[in-house]
Short mmCIF file of C-alpha atoms in Angstrom, two decimals:
data_model
loop_
_atom_site.label_atom_id
_atom_site.label_comp_id
_atom_site.label_asym_id
_atom_site.label_seq_id
_atom_site.Cartn_x
_atom_site.Cartn_y
_atom_site.Cartn_z
CA MET K 513 -21.52 37.38 -26.95
CA ARG K 514 -21.38 33.78 -25.65
CA GLN K 515 -17.76 33.45 -26.88
CA GLY K 516 -16.83 36.54 -24.89
CA LEU K 517 -18.45 35.26 -21.70
CA ARG K 518 -16.73 31.86 -21.80
CA PRO K 519 -13.44 32.96 -20.16
CA LEU K 520 -15.40 34.68 -17.40
CA ALA K 521 -17.45 31.53 -16.82
CA ILE K 522 -14.29 29.41 -16.52
CA THR K 523 -12.80 31.86 -14.04
CA PHE K 524 -15.98 31.92 -11.96
CA ALA K 525 -16.21 28.10 -11.90
CA ALA K 526 -12.63 27.76 -10.74
CA LEU K 527 -13.15 30.19 -7.88
CA ALA K 528 -16.48 28.59 -6.90
CA PHE K 529 -14.93 25.15 -6.60
CA GLY K 530 -12.05 26.30 -4.42
CA PHE K 531 -9.36 26.34 -7.12
CA THR K 532 -6.96 29.10 -8.12
CA LEU K 533 -5.98 29.59 -11.75
CA HIS K 534 -2.45 28.67 -12.88
CA ALA K 535 -0.88 28.08 -16.26
CA GLN K 536 -0.71 24.38 -17.14
CA THR K 537 2.68 22.64 -17.18
CA ASP K 538 3.84 19.14 -18.12
CA ASN K 539 3.51 18.04 -14.46
CA PHE K 540 -0.11 16.96 -13.97
CA LEU K 541 0.24 16.46 -10.20
CA LYS K 542 1.89 19.82 -9.57
CA ASP K 543 -0.75 21.49 -11.73
CA PHE K 544 -3.51 20.03 -9.57
CA LEU K 545 -1.78 20.85 -6.29
CA ASP K 546 -1.01 24.42 -7.35
CA LYS K 547 -4.68 24.97 -8.08
CA LEU K 548 -5.57 24.21 -4.47
CA PRO K 549 -5.71 27.45 -2.47
CA VAL K 550 -3.91 27.58 0.86
CA SER K 551 -6.79 29.29 2.59
CA PRO K 552 -8.97 28.40 5.57
CA VAL K 553 -12.03 29.22 3.41
CA THR K 554 -12.22 26.01 1.41
CA LEU K 555 -14.64 23.43 0.15
CA PRO K 556 -14.77 19.94 1.69
CA ILE K 557 -13.47 16.85 -0.07
CA SER K 558 -17.09 15.85 -0.74
CA ASP K 559 -17.35 18.63 -3.37
CA PRO K 560 -18.04 16.82 -6.69
CA ALA K 561 -15.70 18.98 -8.78
CA MET K 562 -12.81 18.52 -6.38
CA GLN K 563 -13.43 14.77 -6.12
CA ALA K 564 -13.52 14.30 -9.89
CA GLU K 565 -10.29 16.21 -10.42
CA MET K 566 -8.60 14.46 -7.50
CA PHE K 567 -9.47 10.93 -8.66
CA LYS K 568 -8.43 11.74 -12.21
CA THR K 569 -5.08 12.93 -10.90
CA ALA K 570 -4.69 9.95 -8.54
CA ALA K 571 -5.24 7.48 -11.39
CA ARG K 572 -2.13 8.78 -13.18
CA ILE K 573 0.23 8.48 -10.20
CA PRO K 574 1.07 4.73 -10.36
CA THR K 575 2.68 5.03 -13.81
CA ALA K 576 4.05 8.57 -13.59
CA PRO K 577 7.83 9.14 -13.82
CA ALA K 578 9.47 9.40 -10.40
CA ASP K 579 11.15 12.72 -11.20
CA LEU K 580 7.79 14.24 -12.14
CA LEU K 581 6.30 13.18 -8.79
CA ALA K 582 9.36 14.36 -6.87
CA GLY K 583 9.00 17.77 -8.48
CA SER K 584 5.40 18.05 -7.32
CA LEU K 585 5.80 16.98 -3.68
CA PRO K 586 6.96 20.40 -2.38
CA SER K 587 3.55 21.69 -3.50
CA ALA K 588 1.89 18.82 -1.61
CA SER K 589 3.84 19.75 1.50
CA ARG K 590 2.73 23.36 1.16
CA VAL K 591 -0.95 22.42 1.00
CA LEU K 592 -0.66 19.94 3.87
CA THR K 593 0.82 22.58 6.16
CA LYS K 594 -1.15 25.63 5.04
CA GLY K 595 -4.29 24.42 3.27
CA GLY K 596 -7.82 24.06 4.55
CA ALA K 597 -9.50 20.79 5.47
CA GLY K 598 -10.76 19.94 1.98
CA GLN K 599 -7.41 20.67 0.36
CA ARG K 600 -5.46 18.66 2.94
CA SER K 601 -7.85 15.74 2.46
CA ALA K 602 -7.25 15.79 -1.29
CA VAL K 603 -3.49 15.86 -0.84
CA ILE K 604 -3.35 13.00 1.66
CA VAL K 605 -5.31 10.78 -0.77
CA LEU K 606 -2.80 11.57 -3.52
CA LEU K 607 0.14 10.85 -1.21
CA PHE K 608 -1.41 7.47 -0.44
CA GLU K 609 -1.18 6.66 -4.14
CA VAL K 610 2.48 7.69 -4.10
CA ALA K 611 3.10 5.48 -1.04
CA ARG K 612 1.78 2.43 -2.89
CA ARG K 613 4.49 2.69 -5.56
CA PRO K 614 7.67 0.60 -5.24
CA ASP K 615 9.61 3.85 -4.88
CA GLY K 616 7.09 5.32 -2.46
CA LEU K 617 9.50 5.50 0.48
CA VAL K 618 12.20 7.22 -1.59
CA LEU K 619 9.71 9.83 -2.77
CA LEU K 620 7.97 10.43 0.55
CA LYS K 621 10.80 10.09 3.08
CA PRO K 622 11.64 13.85 2.99
CA TYR K 623 7.99 14.58 3.82
CA LEU K 624 7.51 12.14 6.70
CA PRO K 625 7.22 14.98 9.29
CA GLU K 626 4.24 16.43 7.40
CA ILE K 627 2.65 12.98 6.97
CA LEU K 628 3.12 12.13 10.64
CA ALA K 629 1.57 15.47 11.62
CA CYS K 630 -1.58 14.36 9.77
CA LEU K 631 -2.13 11.77 12.51
CA ARG K 632 -3.16 14.73 14.68
CA ASP K 633 -5.33 16.35 12.03
CA PRO K 634 -8.93 16.58 13.31
CA SER K 635 -10.41 16.50 9.80
CA PRO K 636 -12.36 13.28 9.10
CA GLY K 637 -10.24 10.57 7.51
CA MET K 638 -6.90 12.38 7.67
CA ALA K 639 -5.37 10.28 10.46
CA GLY K 640 -6.68 7.06 8.94
CA ILE K 641 -5.12 7.69 5.53
CA ALA K 642 -1.87 8.84 7.16
CA ASN K 643 -1.74 5.46 8.93
CA TYR K 644 -2.32 3.66 5.64
CA ILE K 645 0.54 5.61 4.05
CA LEU K 646 2.87 4.54 6.86
CA LEU K 647 1.75 0.91 6.52
CA TRP K 648 2.54 0.87 2.79
CA LEU K 649 6.08 2.26 3.05
CA PHE K 650 8.81 -0.35 2.62
CA PRO K 651 11.27 -0.82 4.09
CA GLN K 652 9.67 0.81 7.10
CA PRO K 653 11.33 4.09 8.12
CA VAL K 654 11.51 2.85 11.72
CA GLU K 655 13.93 5.46 13.09
CA THR K 656 11.62 8.33 12.15
CA VAL K 657 8.19 6.79 12.65
CA VAL K 658 8.47 4.69 15.82
CA PRO K 659 9.54 7.48 18.25
CA TYR K 660 6.78 9.71 16.86
CA LEU K 661 4.14 6.99 17.27
CA ILE K 662 5.22 6.24 20.84
CA ASN K 663 4.84 9.92 21.80
CA TYR K 664 1.56 10.06 19.89
CA ILE K 665 0.09 7.06 21.73
CA ASN K 666 1.18 8.50 25.07
CA ASP K 667 -0.34 11.91 24.30
CA GLU K 668 -3.64 12.12 26.20
CA GLN K 669 -4.58 15.27 24.27
CA VAL K 670 -5.10 13.13 21.14
CA ASP K 671 -8.45 11.40 20.60
CA GLU K 672 -8.32 7.91 22.11
CA GLU K 673 -9.68 6.19 19.00
CA LEU K 674 -7.04 7.83 16.82
CA ARG K 675 -4.34 6.75 19.28
CA GLY K 676 -5.75 3.23 19.18
CA ALA K 677 -5.47 3.20 15.39
CA GLY K 678 -1.88 4.40 15.72
CA ILE K 679 -1.13 1.36 17.87
CA GLY K 680 -1.86 -0.90 14.91
CA THR K 681 0.73 0.97 12.85
CA LEU K 682 3.22 0.84 15.73
CA VAL K 683 2.78 -2.95 15.95
CA TRP K 684 3.49 -3.18 12.23
CA TYR K 685 6.71 -1.20 12.65
CA ALA K 686 8.10 -2.40 15.98
CA PRO K 687 6.16 -5.23 17.70
CA ASN K 688 9.10 -6.15 19.92
CA ASP K 689 10.51 -2.73 20.69
CA PRO K 690 10.44 -2.39 24.52
CA ALA K 691 9.36 1.27 24.43
CA ALA K 692 6.62 0.46 21.93
CA VAL K 693 5.34 -2.50 23.99
CA SER K 694 5.36 -0.28 27.09
CA ALA K 695 3.32 2.43 25.36
CA ILE K 696 0.80 -0.09 24.04
CA THR K 697 0.48 -1.77 27.43
CA GLY K 698 -0.03 1.59 29.13
CA PHE K 699 -2.77 2.52 26.68
CA MET K 700 -4.61 -0.77 27.17
CA LYS K 701 -4.48 -0.45 30.97
CA ALA K 702 -5.92 3.08 30.93
CA LYS K 703 -9.63 3.84 31.15
CA HIS K 704 -10.68 4.24 27.54
CA GLY K 705 -14.07 3.79 25.93
CA ARG K 706 -15.19 0.42 24.67
CA LYS K 707 -14.92 1.44 21.00
CA ALA K 708 -11.31 2.58 21.44
CA ARG K 709 -10.33 -0.58 23.32
CA ALA K 710 -12.03 -2.90 20.83
CA GLY K 711 -10.55 -1.11 17.83
CA THR K 712 -7.09 -1.19 19.34
CA ILE K 713 -7.11 -4.90 20.15
CA GLN K 714 -8.47 -5.78 16.70
CA GLY K 715 -5.78 -3.69 15.03
CA MET K 716 -3.09 -5.45 17.05
CA GLY K 717 -4.40 -8.84 15.94
CA LEU K 718 -4.43 -7.82 12.28
CA MET K 719 -0.80 -6.68 12.42
CA LEU K 720 0.40 -9.69 14.40
CA ALA K 721 -1.14 -11.97 11.77
CA ASP K 722 2.12 -11.47 9.85
CA SER K 723 4.39 -14.20 11.26
CA HIS K 724 7.41 -11.93 10.88
CA ARG K 725 5.87 -9.56 13.41
CA TYR K 726 5.16 -12.05 16.18
CA SER K 727 5.48 -10.63 19.68
CA ALA K 728 5.15 -12.88 22.73
CA GLU K 729 4.59 -9.84 24.94
CA LEU K 730 1.76 -8.48 22.82
CA VAL K 731 0.14 -11.92 22.55
CA GLN K 732 0.20 -12.07 26.34
CA LEU K 733 -1.32 -8.59 26.47
CA ILE K 734 -4.19 -9.80 24.28
CA ILE K 735 -4.65 -12.85 26.55
CA ASN K 736 -4.71 -10.57 29.60
CA THR K 737 -7.36 -8.46 27.91
CA ILE K 738 -9.47 -11.57 27.24
CA MET K 739 -9.33 -12.46 30.92
CA ASN K 740 -9.75 -8.98 32.40
CA ASP K 741 -11.95 -7.02 29.99
CA PRO K 742 -15.22 -8.91 29.43
CA ASP K 743 -16.74 -6.01 27.48
CA ILE K 744 -14.42 -6.67 24.54
CA ARG K 745 -13.80 -10.39 25.10
CA SER K 746 -15.13 -11.42 21.70
CA GLU K 747 -12.95 -8.87 19.88
CA SER K 748 -9.91 -9.93 21.93
CA ILE K 749 -10.50 -13.60 21.17
CA GLN K 750 -10.72 -12.80 17.46
CA ALA K 751 -7.47 -10.83 17.71
CA LEU K 752 -5.73 -13.74 19.42
CA GLY K 753 -6.90 -16.10 16.70
CA ARG K 754 -5.15 -13.94 14.10
CA CYS K 755 -1.77 -14.12 15.86
CA GLY K 756 -0.77 -17.28 14.07
CA TRP K 757 0.81 -20.63 14.86
CA LYS K 758 3.54 -19.17 17.07
CA ALA K 759 0.85 -18.06 19.52
CA PHE K 760 -0.61 -21.56 19.90
CA PRO K 761 1.24 -22.63 23.11
CA ALA K 762 0.09 -19.51 24.97
CA ALA K 763 -3.30 -19.14 23.31
CA ASN K 764 -4.68 -22.67 23.24
CA PRO K 765 -5.16 -23.24 27.00
CA VAL K 766 -7.07 -19.97 27.34
CA LEU K 767 -9.19 -20.46 24.24
CA ALA K 768 -9.94 -24.11 25.03
CA GLU K 769 -11.12 -23.19 28.52
CA ILE K 770 -13.42 -20.48 27.19
CA ALA K 771 -14.74 -22.72 24.42
CA GLY K 772 -15.85 -25.28 27.00
CA ASP K 773 -17.13 -22.85 29.64
CA GLU K 774 -20.92 -23.16 29.87
CA HIS K 775 -21.06 -19.91 31.85
CA GLU K 776 -19.83 -17.98 28.79
CA SER K 777 -22.26 -16.82 26.13
CA SER K 778 -22.59 -18.96 23.03
CA ASP K 779 -21.13 -16.13 20.93
CA VAL K 780 -17.98 -16.00 23.05
CA ARG K 781 -17.62 -19.80 23.05
CA ASP K 782 -18.05 -19.89 19.28
CA ALA K 783 -15.47 -17.12 18.90
CA ALA K 784 -12.98 -19.14 20.96
CA LYS K 785 -13.54 -22.26 18.85
CA ALA K 786 -13.12 -20.23 15.67
CA ALA K 787 -9.90 -18.68 17.03
CA ILE K 788 -8.42 -22.11 17.80
CA ASP K 789 -9.31 -23.27 14.29
CA GLU K 790 -7.75 -20.15 12.76
CA ILE K 791 -4.50 -20.67 14.66
CA LEU K 792 -4.34 -24.37 13.73
CA HIS K 793 -4.77 -23.53 10.05
CA SER K 794 -2.32 -20.62 10.00
CA PRO K 795 1.05 -20.92 8.15
CA ARG K 796 3.76 -22.58 10.23
CA ASN K 797 6.74 -20.45 9.30
#
């Protein structure tokens, strides 16, 4: 009796956890993706069964043959465009693992439109992981990504904090592109909430910390923010400190003045001193 019920129990468990049943193949990633239903009635990524299966699958991606992964990515695209929130979240995590491979760009370049569309996905975490995927790709697919990000940052229908996060990625891709600098400047001059402004300026500093991405215009934008936006002065000072040795001529006069200004709070003065120290100890290349 128990032997006879076992197939029914397996079928019931698969349906309960938001999976559909498919015959197993030699492609572990495609097998997992094909089990994800493309239905709006789906379980969230927090479901334990889905998480366990997803992480098990993700752990095999770094060493998987490229042709095996390439054969599974059409299924990933299908779920990203037609799946529910939980299924899309699982797929974007797996694509992040693909992006981290040396051949990540080759594998994912045909699917950049779907990945970029995830920046607008309202599901928690989707836009953040999509940004991480873009940051890992090398060499950066500038021609595809930069125009999309500029339009994205200018789109007032998109959540301001998500747009701010996109600015960090745009700085990574094109810190000296005039259209990119214009979009970033426009965003910083608009009336956004403190959290969005602080997150944006911190993201800019993190990306400009790479000396190969130095931008005199963006450094000046950070300095202007220090002077004109007291609500996020500490975050702006920290961002300026990350901009490296090339920023020293522009940054030092401003930071030195703040560090010695008794009218500033001790936290802000300390942040300015720490920023000067960080710049002085940054690589000079």
